């Protein structure tokens, strides 16, 4: 979306430097303790700029749940979506929001990170096509131009969808549009995009009057998976499991508060935004309405994960040739409850 384009246009080195300075100043990594019975400090990296999906964390802060748990939590924004995992592994942060697919791929590359909780339990990344393009199903993508941010995983998702629908993936045309997903659609540079989320890009496109057809990868061969997860390094988890458990218990209270008080929770988030990451209140309201049902674990505790989910996504990633080696599903996650 446009915000993504603005953020990615910034010099990555400057963002990384700013983040590193902030982390150093916070004394982060390995659950820094202030000593003397004071609050224990935790640095938590968001997956991207603060938006509706983070409302429960800001609610936990605002309502004092972290403080009640004896924690002083610093919510930081990374320079890029992959930086959080790297900083975790390097011991530069305590916890981070990431993606189930990223955790699996990272472990396949011997990056020792593990998922602690599933935050958004279903994919948000779906394929959006211009209604005028005539694309109604994945097979219709043959001969069409698909815009994507040059991420191999996105290409694998589309290829799986097309093949599952009886089409020929080799006939799909891919155009690297970086993160200029919305402009590529509004200017009709491409017929469809992958890499956009149903709770952001789709809402912004529709707000601009663009009529879309939306194709859900889960209906076409891609396994249902956890879009957003909370992660830690293996070493951090070994040393600080009880501290991380306290964090998640407080975060869960923030989630429960958000479910009961979505407007108040969202307003709190909007108050936290800064000029670098402007939010559209109406879009974020719609986004939260989409997200909350996808965060609901039903009868299980918030954040619960299953080995079956991890095995299915690992099996698909392997089949899609996205893994250097095959990580063990049982070692890729743990439940803090």
Short mmCIF file of C-alpha atoms in Angstrom, two decimals:
data_model
loop_
_atom_site.label_atom_id
_atom_site.label_comp_id
_atom_site.label_asym_id
_atom_site.label_seq_id
_atom_site.Cartn_x
_atom_site.Cartn_y
_atom_site.Cartn_z
CA UNK A 1 0.00 0.00 0.00
CA UNK A 2 1.01 3.64 -0.15
CA UNK A 3 2.27 3.67 3.41
CA UNK A 4 4.46 0.68 2.65
CA UNK A 5 5.88 2.50 -0.34
CA UNK A 6 6.69 5.57 1.77
CA UNK A 7 8.35 3.55 4.47
CA UNK A 8 10.39 1.36 2.16
CA UNK A 9 11.54 4.44 0.28
CA UNK A 10 13.40 5.55 3.39
CA UNK A 11 17.08 4.61 3.57
CA UNK A 12 17.12 1.18 5.24
CA UNK A 13 20.51 1.80 6.83
CA UNK A 14 19.24 4.90 8.61
CA UNK A 15 16.22 3.02 9.93
CA UNK A 16 18.37 0.13 11.05
CA UNK A 17 20.78 2.53 12.76
CA UNK A 18 17.96 4.30 14.54
CA UNK A 19 16.53 1.00 15.71
CA UNK A 20 19.91 -0.25 16.89
CA UNK A 21 20.42 2.95 18.88
CA UNK A 22 16.97 2.61 20.42
CA UNK A 23 17.61 -1.01 21.34
CA UNK A 24 20.98 -0.19 22.84
CA UNK A 25 19.50 2.64 24.87
CA UNK A 26 16.79 0.33 26.14
CA UNK A 27 19.35 -2.19 27.32
CA UNK A 28 17.33 -4.82 25.50
CA UNK A 29 17.97 -8.46 24.82
CA UNK A 30 17.71 -11.35 27.23
CA UNK A 31 15.03 -9.72 29.39
CA UNK A 32 17.04 -6.94 31.03
CA UNK A 33 16.26 -6.49 34.70
CA UNK A 34 16.33 -3.13 36.47
CA UNK A 35 17.15 -4.84 39.76
CA UNK A 36 16.00 -3.86 43.22
CA UNK A 37 12.51 -5.29 42.66
CA UNK A 38 11.82 -2.84 39.87
CA UNK A 39 10.05 -3.69 36.63
CA UNK A 40 11.80 -6.10 34.31
CA UNK A 41 12.45 -4.61 30.88
CA UNK A 42 11.45 -6.36 27.68
CA UNK A 43 11.99 -5.09 24.15
CA UNK A 44 9.36 -6.35 21.73
CA UNK A 45 9.71 -5.76 17.99
CA UNK A 46 6.53 -5.28 16.01
CA UNK A 47 6.27 -6.87 12.58
CA UNK A 48 5.74 -3.43 11.01
CA UNK A 49 4.49 0.04 11.85
CA UNK A 50 1.79 0.15 14.61
CA UNK A 51 -1.65 -0.69 13.22
CA UNK A 52 -4.91 -2.36 14.26
CA UNK A 53 -3.38 -5.79 14.78
CA UNK A 54 -1.21 -4.35 17.57
CA UNK A 55 -4.15 -2.83 19.46
CA UNK A 56 -4.09 -5.55 22.11
CA UNK A 57 -0.46 -4.82 22.97
CA UNK A 58 -1.03 -1.09 23.33
CA UNK A 59 -4.15 -1.90 25.38
CA UNK A 60 -2.07 -4.08 27.71
CA UNK A 61 0.27 -1.13 28.17
CA UNK A 62 -2.46 1.48 28.62
CA UNK A 63 -4.52 -0.62 31.04
CA UNK A 64 -1.49 -1.43 33.17
CA UNK A 65 -1.42 -5.18 32.53
CA UNK A 66 2.31 -5.22 31.77
CA UNK A 67 3.00 -3.16 34.87
CA UNK A 68 0.91 -5.51 37.00
CA UNK A 69 3.06 -8.36 35.70
CA UNK A 70 6.20 -6.52 36.80
CA UNK A 71 7.21 -5.71 33.23
CA UNK A 72 8.35 -2.58 31.45
CA UNK A 73 7.66 -3.31 27.79
CA UNK A 74 9.14 -1.30 24.92
CA UNK A 75 7.30 -1.78 21.63
CA UNK A 76 9.70 -1.01 18.77
CA UNK A 77 9.23 -0.81 15.00
CA UNK A 78 11.88 -2.64 12.91
CA UNK A 79 13.42 -1.32 9.70
CA UNK A 80 11.96 -4.17 7.65
CA UNK A 81 9.70 -7.19 8.05
CA UNK A 82 12.61 -9.67 8.16
CA UNK A 83 14.78 -7.67 10.56
CA UNK A 84 12.91 -8.74 13.69
CA UNK A 85 13.91 -12.40 13.37
CA UNK A 86 17.54 -11.51 12.71
CA UNK A 87 17.65 -9.20 15.74
CA UNK A 88 16.07 -11.90 17.90
CA UNK A 89 18.66 -14.45 16.86
CA UNK A 90 21.44 -11.93 17.52
CA UNK A 91 20.15 -11.30 21.04
CA UNK A 92 19.27 -7.67 20.22
CA UNK A 93 15.63 -8.04 21.23
CA UNK A 94 13.63 -10.23 23.60
CA UNK A 95 10.47 -10.92 21.61
CA UNK A 96 9.19 -10.14 18.13
CA UNK A 97 6.08 -10.39 16.03
CA UNK A 98 6.76 -12.37 12.89
CA UNK A 99 5.09 -14.85 10.54
CA UNK A 100 4.70 -18.62 10.71
CA UNK A 101 6.20 -19.01 7.26
CA UNK A 102 9.17 -16.80 8.16
CA UNK A 103 9.84 -18.80 11.33
CA UNK A 104 9.77 -22.08 9.39
CA UNK A 105 12.06 -20.74 6.66
CA UNK A 106 14.40 -19.21 9.25
CA UNK A 107 14.74 -22.51 11.10
CA UNK A 108 15.50 -24.21 7.81
CA UNK A 109 18.42 -21.77 7.53
CA UNK A 110 19.63 -22.61 11.06
CA UNK A 111 18.38 -19.35 12.57
CA UNK A 112 17.42 -20.45 16.12
CA UNK A 113 14.02 -18.80 16.60
CA UNK A 114 10.81 -20.34 17.89
CA UNK A 115 7.15 -19.32 17.86
CA UNK A 116 5.51 -18.76 21.24
CA UNK A 117 1.95 -17.88 20.22
CA UNK A 118 -0.32 -17.58 17.19
CA UNK A 119 -1.76 -14.05 17.07
CA UNK A 120 -3.60 -14.04 13.72
CA UNK A 121 -4.61 -17.63 13.08
CA UNK A 122 -5.40 -17.45 9.36
CA UNK A 123 -3.77 -15.90 6.25
CA UNK A 124 -4.29 -12.21 5.57
CA UNK A 125 -2.24 -12.24 2.37
CA UNK A 126 -4.69 -12.89 -0.46
CA UNK A 127 -4.75 -12.27 -4.18
CA UNK A 128 -6.58 -9.14 -5.33
CA UNK A 129 -7.59 -8.78 -8.97
CA UNK A 130 -9.18 -5.86 -10.76
CA UNK A 131 -12.81 -6.76 -11.31
CA UNK A 132 -12.46 -5.45 -14.86
CA UNK A 133 -9.69 -7.98 -15.55
CA UNK A 134 -12.20 -10.82 -15.65
CA UNK A 135 -10.21 -12.85 -13.12
CA UNK A 136 -12.71 -14.92 -11.15
CA UNK A 137 -10.59 -17.93 -10.24
CA UNK A 138 -6.87 -18.81 -10.19
CA UNK A 139 -6.93 -20.48 -13.60
CA UNK A 140 -7.93 -17.10 -15.04
CA UNK A 141 -4.48 -15.79 -14.06
CA UNK A 142 -2.95 -17.48 -17.09
CA UNK A 143 -1.66 -14.76 -19.41
CA UNK A 144 -2.31 -12.07 -16.81
CA UNK A 145 0.22 -9.82 -15.06
CA UNK A 146 0.59 -10.33 -11.31
CA UNK A 147 2.32 -7.60 -9.32
CA UNK A 148 4.30 -8.69 -6.28
CA UNK A 149 7.12 -7.41 -4.03
CA UNK A 150 9.65 -9.89 -5.46
CA UNK A 151 9.13 -12.33 -2.58
CA UNK A 152 9.53 -15.99 -3.67
CA UNK A 153 6.91 -17.10 -1.14
CA UNK A 154 4.25 -14.92 -2.79
CA UNK A 155 5.09 -16.44 -6.16
CA UNK A 156 4.81 -19.92 -4.63
CA UNK A 157 1.37 -19.06 -3.25
CA UNK A 158 0.06 -17.99 -6.67
CA UNK A 159 1.63 -20.97 -8.46
CA UNK A 160 0.00 -23.34 -5.97
CA UNK A 161 -3.37 -21.66 -6.46
CA UNK A 162 -3.21 -21.80 -10.25
CA UNK A 163 -2.09 -25.43 -10.30
CA UNK A 164 -4.77 -26.45 -7.78
CA UNK A 165 -7.38 -24.85 -10.06
CA UNK A 166 -6.19 -26.83 -13.08
CA UNK A 167 -4.17 -24.02 -14.62
CA UNK A 168 -0.58 -23.74 -15.83
CA UNK A 169 1.60 -21.61 -13.48
CA UNK A 170 4.19 -21.12 -16.24
CA UNK A 171 1.66 -18.99 -18.11
CA UNK A 172 1.39 -16.47 -15.27
CA UNK A 173 3.36 -13.24 -15.74
CA UNK A 174 5.02 -11.76 -12.65
CA UNK A 175 5.94 -8.09 -12.36
CA UNK A 176 8.17 -6.88 -9.53
CA UNK A 177 6.43 -3.75 -8.21
CA UNK A 178 8.21 -3.59 -4.86
CA UNK A 179 5.78 -2.44 -2.20
CA UNK A 180 3.93 -0.06 -4.51
CA UNK A 181 1.00 -2.45 -4.48
CA UNK A 182 -1.82 0.07 -4.50
CA UNK A 183 -0.40 2.38 -7.22
CA UNK A 184 0.19 -0.67 -9.43
CA UNK A 185 -3.50 -1.46 -9.22
CA UNK A 186 -4.91 2.06 -9.42
CA UNK A 187 -2.85 2.77 -12.55
CA UNK A 188 -3.70 -0.69 -13.95
CA UNK A 189 -0.02 -1.49 -14.32
CA UNK A 190 -0.90 -5.08 -13.39
CA UNK A 191 -4.08 -7.16 -13.45
CA UNK A 192 -3.71 -8.46 -9.91
CA UNK A 193 -1.44 -8.32 -6.86
CA UNK A 194 -0.23 -10.77 -4.24
CA UNK A 195 1.41 -9.57 -1.04
CA UNK A 196 -1.45 -7.31 0.01
CA UNK A 197 -3.54 -7.93 3.12
CA UNK A 198 -7.32 -8.12 3.37
CA UNK A 199 -7.22 -5.83 6.40
CA UNK A 200 -5.13 -3.09 4.77
CA UNK A 201 -4.41 -2.95 1.04
CA UNK A 202 -7.86 -4.31 0.16
CA UNK A 203 -9.56 -1.72 2.35
CA UNK A 204 -7.46 1.13 0.95
CA UNK A 205 -8.10 0.08 -2.64
CA UNK A 206 -11.83 -0.16 -2.05
CA UNK A 207 -11.76 3.24 -0.36
CA UNK A 208 -10.33 4.63 -3.60
CA UNK A 209 -13.26 3.14 -5.49
CA UNK A 210 -11.37 0.20 -7.01
CA UNK A 211 -13.60 -2.84 -7.51
CA UNK A 212 -11.82 -6.07 -6.71
CA UNK A 213 -12.15 -9.81 -6.94
CA UNK A 214 -10.49 -11.53 -3.96
CA UNK A 215 -9.08 -15.05 -4.09
CA UNK A 216 -8.27 -16.84 -0.83
CA UNK A 217 -5.17 -19.09 -1.16
CA UNK A 218 -6.56 -21.50 1.44
CA UNK A 219 -9.36 -22.42 -0.97
CA UNK A 220 -6.82 -23.35 -3.65
CA UNK A 221 -4.18 -25.68 -2.29
CA UNK A 222 -2.33 -23.47 0.21
CA UNK A 223 -2.74 -24.75 3.78
CA UNK A 224 -4.43 -22.62 6.39
CA UNK A 225 -1.63 -21.14 8.50
CA UNK A 226 -0.90 -18.63 11.23
CA UNK A 227 -0.29 -15.26 9.61
CA UNK A 228 1.18 -13.53 12.65
CA UNK A 229 3.02 -15.12 15.58
CA UNK A 230 5.03 -14.07 18.61
CA UNK A 231 8.61 -15.31 18.46
CA UNK A 232 11.72 -15.55 20.62
CA UNK A 233 15.21 -16.94 20.20
CA UNK A 234 15.80 -20.45 21.51
CA UNK A 235 18.38 -19.10 23.93
CA UNK A 236 16.06 -16.35 25.15
CA UNK A 237 13.24 -18.84 25.69
CA UNK A 238 15.52 -21.16 27.63
CA UNK A 239 16.62 -18.36 29.97
CA UNK A 240 13.43 -16.35 30.25
CA UNK A 241 10.45 -18.64 29.69
CA UNK A 242 8.69 -17.52 32.89
CA UNK A 243 9.21 -13.85 32.01
CA UNK A 244 7.84 -14.41 28.51
CA UNK A 245 4.89 -16.27 30.01
CA UNK A 246 4.11 -13.23 32.18
CA UNK A 247 4.28 -11.06 29.08
CA UNK A 248 1.85 -13.27 27.20
CA UNK A 249 -0.57 -13.44 30.12
CA UNK A 250 -0.62 -9.63 30.20
CA UNK A 251 -0.93 -9.45 26.40
CA UNK A 252 -3.86 -11.86 26.61
CA UNK A 253 -5.58 -9.51 29.02
CA UNK A 254 -4.99 -6.78 26.44
CA UNK A 255 -6.62 -8.97 23.79
CA UNK A 256 -9.61 -9.69 26.02
CA UNK A 257 -9.95 -5.97 26.73
CA UNK A 258 -9.84 -5.23 22.99
CA UNK A 259 -12.54 -7.82 22.25
CA UNK A 260 -14.82 -6.21 24.82
CA UNK A 261 -13.82 -2.63 24.07
CA UNK A 262 -12.71 -2.47 20.42
CA UNK A 263 -13.39 1.24 19.97
CA UNK A 264 -11.52 2.27 23.13
CA UNK A 265 -8.62 -0.03 22.30
CA UNK A 266 -8.38 1.32 18.76
CA UNK A 267 -8.57 4.93 19.94
CA UNK A 268 -5.69 4.20 22.29
CA UNK A 269 -3.66 2.87 19.36
CA UNK A 270 -4.47 5.94 17.27
CA UNK A 271 -3.22 8.15 20.09
CA UNK A 272 0.14 6.35 19.94
CA UNK A 273 0.76 6.95 16.23
CA UNK A 274 3.35 9.47 15.09
CA UNK A 275 3.83 11.53 11.95
CA UNK A 276 6.03 8.85 10.34
CA UNK A 277 3.25 6.26 10.45
CA UNK A 278 -0.08 8.05 9.91
CA UNK A 279 -3.15 5.85 10.29
CA UNK A 280 -6.57 6.21 8.70
CA UNK A 281 -9.04 5.80 11.61
CA UNK A 282 -11.83 4.40 9.44
CA UNK A 283 -9.55 1.90 7.72
CA UNK A 284 -8.10 0.79 11.05
CA UNK A 285 -11.60 0.34 12.46
CA UNK A 286 -12.55 -1.90 9.54
CA UNK A 287 -9.21 -3.68 9.91
CA UNK A 288 -9.81 -4.48 13.58
CA UNK A 289 -13.28 -5.82 12.75
CA UNK A 290 -11.66 -8.19 10.26
CA UNK A 291 -8.81 -9.17 12.58
CA UNK A 292 -10.58 -10.00 15.82
CA UNK A 293 -12.44 -13.09 14.47
CA UNK A 294 -9.18 -14.28 12.89
CA UNK A 295 -7.41 -13.96 16.25
CA UNK A 296 -10.04 -15.98 18.10
CA UNK A 297 -8.76 -19.41 19.19
CA UNK A 298 -12.25 -20.62 20.07
CA UNK A 299 -12.26 -22.96 23.07
CA UNK A 300 -8.46 -22.92 23.23
CA UNK A 301 -6.47 -20.19 24.99
CA UNK A 302 -5.55 -17.10 22.96
CA UNK A 303 -2.35 -17.80 21.05
CA UNK A 304 -2.58 -21.61 21.12
CA UNK A 305 -0.65 -23.46 18.43
CA UNK A 306 -0.78 -27.04 17.18
CA UNK A 307 1.91 -29.29 15.78
CA UNK A 308 -0.48 -30.19 12.96
CA UNK A 309 -0.54 -26.57 11.78
CA UNK A 310 3.23 -26.37 11.82
CA UNK A 311 3.61 -29.68 10.02
CA UNK A 312 1.18 -28.70 7.25
CA UNK A 313 2.89 -25.39 6.50
CA UNK A 314 6.35 -26.99 6.60
CA UNK A 315 5.19 -29.74 4.22
CA UNK A 316 3.78 -27.14 1.81
CA UNK A 317 6.90 -24.94 1.98
CA UNK A 318 9.03 -27.99 1.22
CA UNK A 319 6.85 -28.95 -1.74
CA UNK A 320 7.01 -25.36 -2.98
CA UNK A 321 10.83 -25.49 -2.75
CA UNK A 322 11.00 -22.71 -0.16
CA UNK A 323 13.07 -24.63 2.42
CA UNK A 324 16.79 -25.32 2.36
CA UNK A 325 16.18 -28.22 4.72
CA UNK A 326 13.19 -29.51 6.64
CA UNK A 327 12.80 -28.19 10.21
CA UNK A 328 11.02 -30.31 12.78
CA UNK A 329 7.48 -29.07 13.41
CA UNK A 330 7.60 -29.93 17.11
CA UNK A 331 10.72 -27.81 17.63
CA UNK A 332 9.38 -24.79 15.76
CA UNK A 333 6.90 -23.71 18.42
CA UNK A 334 5.91 -23.90 22.06
CA UNK A 335 2.77 -22.83 23.89
CA UNK A 336 3.30 -20.52 26.88
CA UNK A 337 -0.03 -21.32 28.52
#
